[in-house]
Short mmCIF file of C-alpha atoms in Angstrom, two decimals:
data_model
loop_
_atom_site.label_atom_id
_atom_site.label_comp_id
_atom_site.label_asym_id
_atom_site.label_seq_id
_atom_site.Cartn_x
_atom_site.Cartn_y
_atom_site.Cartn_z
CA UNK A 1 11.38 22.36 14.18
CA UNK A 2 9.65 23.80 17.17
CA UNK A 3 8.37 21.02 19.41
CA UNK A 4 4.60 20.82 19.32
CA UNK A 5 2.34 19.34 21.98
CA UNK A 6 -1.23 18.28 21.34
CA UNK A 7 -3.78 16.39 23.42
CA UNK A 8 -3.88 12.75 22.29
CA UNK A 9 -7.63 12.63 21.76
CA UNK A 10 -10.79 14.72 21.75
CA UNK A 11 -14.48 14.21 21.13
CA UNK A 12 -16.84 16.68 19.54
CA UNK A 13 -20.58 16.53 18.93
CA UNK A 14 -21.66 16.66 15.32
CA UNK A 15 -22.61 20.19 14.29
CA UNK A 16 -20.67 21.81 17.10
CA UNK A 17 -17.37 23.62 16.78
CA UNK A 18 -14.25 21.53 17.30
CA UNK A 19 -11.39 23.44 18.92
CA UNK A 20 -8.06 21.67 18.69
CA UNK A 21 -5.19 23.19 20.68
CA UNK A 22 -1.48 23.03 19.96
CA UNK A 23 1.36 24.22 22.12
CA UNK A 24 4.54 25.37 20.34
CA UNK A 25 6.25 27.39 23.02
CA UNK A 26 9.72 27.12 21.42
CA UNK A 27 8.62 28.47 18.06
CA UNK A 28 10.91 31.04 16.52
CA UNK A 29 9.90 34.23 14.82
CA UNK A 30 9.93 32.95 11.25
CA UNK A 31 8.43 29.51 11.77
CA UNK A 32 4.96 29.04 10.41
CA UNK A 33 2.36 26.80 12.03
CA UNK A 34 0.84 24.19 9.72
CA UNK A 35 -2.16 21.98 10.35
CA UNK A 36 -2.85 18.73 8.56
CA UNK A 37 -5.26 15.91 9.17
CA UNK A 38 -5.10 12.24 8.32
CA UNK A 39 -8.16 10.12 7.87
CA UNK A 40 -7.53 6.45 8.48
CA UNK A 41 -5.33 4.80 5.84
CA UNK A 42 -5.07 7.93 3.71
CA UNK A 43 -2.36 10.51 3.12
CA UNK A 44 -2.42 13.67 5.24
CA UNK A 45 -4.58 16.52 4.00
CA UNK A 46 -3.45 20.13 4.24
CA UNK A 47 -5.85 22.30 6.25
CA UNK A 48 -4.35 25.71 6.97
CA UNK A 49 -1.21 27.51 8.02
CA UNK A 50 -0.26 30.86 9.53
CA UNK A 51 2.52 32.96 11.03
CA UNK A 52 1.07 35.60 13.33
CA UNK A 53 -2.35 36.63 12.17
CA UNK A 54 -5.45 34.54 12.46
CA UNK A 55 -6.30 32.76 9.26
CA UNK A 56 -9.53 31.38 7.83
CA UNK A 57 -10.29 29.30 4.80
CA UNK A 58 -13.12 27.10 3.62
CA UNK A 59 -12.08 24.28 5.91
CA UNK A 60 -11.12 25.89 9.19
CA UNK A 61 -9.90 28.86 11.17
CA UNK A 62 -6.51 29.15 12.82
CA UNK A 63 -6.13 31.29 15.89
CA UNK A 64 -2.54 32.04 16.93
CA UNK A 65 -1.86 33.67 20.29
CA UNK A 66 -0.07 36.99 20.31
CA UNK A 67 3.08 35.45 21.78
CA UNK A 68 2.84 32.67 19.14
CA UNK A 69 3.39 30.00 21.76
CA UNK A 70 0.15 28.25 21.02
CA UNK A 71 -2.57 28.01 18.43
CA UNK A 72 -6.04 26.59 18.04
CA UNK A 73 -7.56 25.01 14.97
CA UNK A 74 -11.29 25.55 14.77
CA UNK A 75 -13.63 23.43 12.69
CA UNK A 76 -16.77 25.56 12.93
CA UNK A 77 -19.39 22.87 12.35
CA UNK A 78 -17.89 19.44 12.78
CA UNK A 79 -19.27 16.58 10.70
CA UNK A 80 -18.69 12.84 10.97
CA UNK A 81 -16.25 13.13 8.07
CA UNK A 82 -14.02 15.34 10.20
CA UNK A 83 -13.10 12.33 12.36
CA UNK A 84 -9.34 12.07 11.84
CA UNK A 85 -5.94 12.59 13.44
CA UNK A 86 -5.00 16.27 13.37
CA UNK A 87 -1.35 17.29 13.29
CA UNK A 88 0.14 20.64 14.18
CA UNK A 89 3.64 21.26 12.76
CA UNK A 90 6.03 24.20 13.12
CA UNK A 91 8.88 23.44 10.69
CA UNK A 92 12.20 25.25 10.77
CA UNK A 93 13.20 24.37 7.23
CA UNK A 94 11.19 22.71 4.52
CA UNK A 95 10.97 19.33 6.27
CA UNK A 96 8.00 18.28 8.36
CA UNK A 97 8.46 16.19 11.48
CA UNK A 98 5.12 14.92 12.62
CA UNK A 99 4.24 14.52 16.28
CA UNK A 100 1.57 12.20 17.58
CA UNK A 101 -1.31 14.57 16.81
CA UNK A 102 -4.84 14.68 18.21
CA UNK A 103 -7.33 11.98 17.34
CA UNK A 104 -10.64 13.78 16.93
CA UNK A 105 -13.82 11.76 17.05
CA UNK A 106 -17.01 13.48 15.96
CA UNK A 107 -19.96 11.92 17.71
CA UNK A 108 -23.43 11.79 16.11
CA UNK B 1 -5.81 22.22 -5.40
CA UNK B 2 -2.50 20.47 -5.82
CA UNK B 3 -2.84 16.75 -6.44
CA UNK B 4 -0.24 14.10 -5.76
CA UNK B 5 -0.71 10.52 -6.85
CA UNK B 6 1.06 7.32 -5.84
CA UNK B 7 1.28 4.01 -7.59
CA UNK B 8 0.64 1.31 -6.64
CA UNK B 9 -1.80 1.86 -3.82
CA UNK B 10 -1.14 -1.58 -2.45
CA UNK B 11 1.57 -4.16 -3.09
CA UNK B 12 2.33 -7.58 -1.69
CA UNK B 13 5.71 -9.11 -2.42
CA UNK B 14 7.92 -11.96 -1.34
CA UNK B 15 10.86 -11.43 0.96
CA UNK B 16 14.02 -10.58 -0.96
CA UNK B 17 12.36 -8.88 -3.89
CA UNK B 18 12.51 -5.18 -4.73
CA UNK B 19 9.49 -2.92 -4.95
CA UNK B 20 9.23 0.43 -6.72
CA UNK B 21 6.72 3.08 -5.65
CA UNK B 22 5.98 6.07 -7.86
CA UNK B 23 4.97 9.52 -6.68
CA UNK B 24 3.67 12.09 -9.16
CA UNK B 25 2.58 15.68 -8.82
CA UNK B 26 -0.27 15.92 -11.30
CA UNK B 27 -0.98 19.63 -11.67
CA UNK B 28 2.15 21.36 -10.50
CA UNK B 29 5.91 21.08 -10.69
CA UNK B 30 7.42 20.05 -7.41
CA UNK B 31 10.86 21.30 -6.57
CA UNK B 32 11.09 18.99 -3.61
CA UNK B 33 9.49 15.68 -2.80
CA UNK B 34 9.51 13.86 0.50
CA UNK B 35 9.07 10.23 1.51
CA UNK B 36 7.52 9.12 4.77
CA UNK B 37 6.84 5.79 6.42
CA UNK B 38 4.04 5.07 8.83
CA UNK B 39 3.66 1.97 10.97
CA UNK B 40 0.25 1.01 12.40
CA UNK B 41 -1.03 3.37 15.09
CA UNK B 42 2.06 5.55 14.75
CA UNK B 43 2.74 8.95 13.27
CA UNK B 44 4.43 9.66 9.96
CA UNK B 45 8.21 9.40 9.99
CA UNK B 46 10.20 11.38 7.45
CA UNK B 47 12.57 9.08 5.57
CA UNK B 48 14.17 11.34 2.99
CA UNK B 49 14.02 14.60 1.09
CA UNK B 50 14.69 14.70 -2.62
CA UNK B 51 15.24 17.59 -4.98
CA UNK B 52 14.92 17.18 -8.71
CA UNK B 53 18.21 16.28 -10.31
CA UNK B 54 20.16 15.78 -7.12
CA UNK B 55 20.77 13.05 -4.58
CA UNK B 56 18.25 12.54 -1.83
CA UNK B 57 18.99 13.49 1.74
CA UNK B 58 18.18 10.69 4.13
CA UNK B 59 17.12 11.02 7.75
CA UNK B 60 19.28 9.50 10.42
CA UNK B 61 18.75 5.78 10.68
CA UNK B 62 17.32 5.35 7.18
CA UNK B 63 19.51 3.14 4.97
CA UNK B 64 20.09 4.86 1.66
CA UNK B 65 21.17 1.63 -0.04
CA UNK B 66 17.96 -0.05 0.98
CA UNK B 67 15.59 2.79 0.13
CA UNK B 68 16.67 4.10 -3.24
CA UNK B 69 15.14 7.41 -4.26
CA UNK B 70 15.19 8.85 -7.75
CA UNK B 71 13.78 12.29 -8.55
CA UNK B 72 14.34 12.52 -12.28
CA UNK B 73 11.80 15.19 -13.10
CA UNK B 74 9.79 17.94 -11.45
CA UNK B 75 6.73 15.73 -11.43
CA UNK B 76 8.05 12.26 -10.58
CA UNK B 77 9.93 10.69 -7.70
CA UNK B 78 10.36 6.99 -7.10
CA UNK B 79 11.17 5.00 -3.98
CA UNK B 80 12.59 1.53 -4.43
CA UNK B 81 12.64 -0.77 -1.44
CA UNK B 82 15.46 -3.18 -2.25
CA UNK B 83 15.57 -6.72 -0.93
CA UNK B 84 12.42 -6.16 1.05
CA UNK B 85 11.85 -8.05 4.29
CA UNK B 86 8.77 -8.40 6.48
CA UNK B 87 9.96 -5.59 8.76
CA UNK B 88 9.76 -3.23 5.76
CA UNK B 89 6.01 -3.76 5.65
CA UNK B 90 4.51 -0.34 6.19
CA UNK B 91 2.45 2.50 4.73
CA UNK B 92 4.69 4.63 2.51
CA UNK B 93 3.55 8.17 1.77
CA UNK B 94 5.10 10.76 -0.48
CA UNK B 95 4.55 14.50 -0.55
CA UNK B 96 5.48 17.30 -2.90
CA UNK B 97 6.29 20.91 -2.24
CA UNK B 98 5.97 23.68 -4.79
CA UNK B 99 9.01 25.66 -3.83
CA UNK B 100 10.74 23.46 -1.28
CA UNK B 101 11.62 26.48 0.78
CA UNK B 102 10.73 27.42 4.34
CA UNK B 103 8.23 30.20 4.61
CA UNK B 104 4.66 30.97 3.62
CA UNK B 105 4.60 28.66 0.60
CA UNK B 106 6.04 25.64 2.32
CA UNK B 107 2.93 23.50 2.41
CA UNK B 108 3.37 19.92 1.33
CA UNK B 109 0.75 18.06 -0.62
CA UNK B 110 0.54 14.38 0.19
CA UNK B 111 -0.15 11.36 -1.93
CA UNK B 112 -2.71 8.74 -0.87
CA UNK B 113 -0.03 6.31 0.31
CA UNK B 114 1.14 2.84 -0.68
CA UNK B 115 0.56 -0.12 1.60
CA UNK B 116 3.50 -2.52 1.32
CA UNK B 117 3.22 -6.03 2.70
CA UNK B 118 6.29 -8.25 2.54
CA UNK B 119 5.63 -11.94 3.06
#
């Protein structure tokens, strides 16, 4: 797996966009970037993944830099229910090794 | 979306007993299932990878005789914690992957987790 680095915590005002960065400078050409989140005492929830191009789904957008060394997960209009730990993973094979993630707190 | 269930959601047992946790993929057939453990305020730690019909592959430091994994069908994997001790108390989470291959369809779908407390 490519090593990923995320800030340990972030705050975001409710209704504003939450931008969560991830550094994966050692990523190789065929490694996808996956984002998951874990709400307290629950299993992780899949959010989005991508290789090179920016991706968008009903939950979030994923912006990957041209050199693929970093990416940003964007929650366009954060709600209180988006408070969770967000994990960025760049697996080599089919196994996921979770880092420490970013604890996002959405503030009313 | 793909749904993965776990049973039980919570279990309390006495030291020395064995506990079985079930993981089921409800609306898809999972080639590969994974088991993770999570201690309080820590990240998920991959314990083992199991493919249907074959022996599980355990991560370094995980005792295969203590954590028995059976993946008998494409929709069911079980984790048995044998002779459980208080230090085995943890949140156990399973996940299932459709194809089990690296690439664009590699996403894992996670169960809700099982909280094990060993007294």
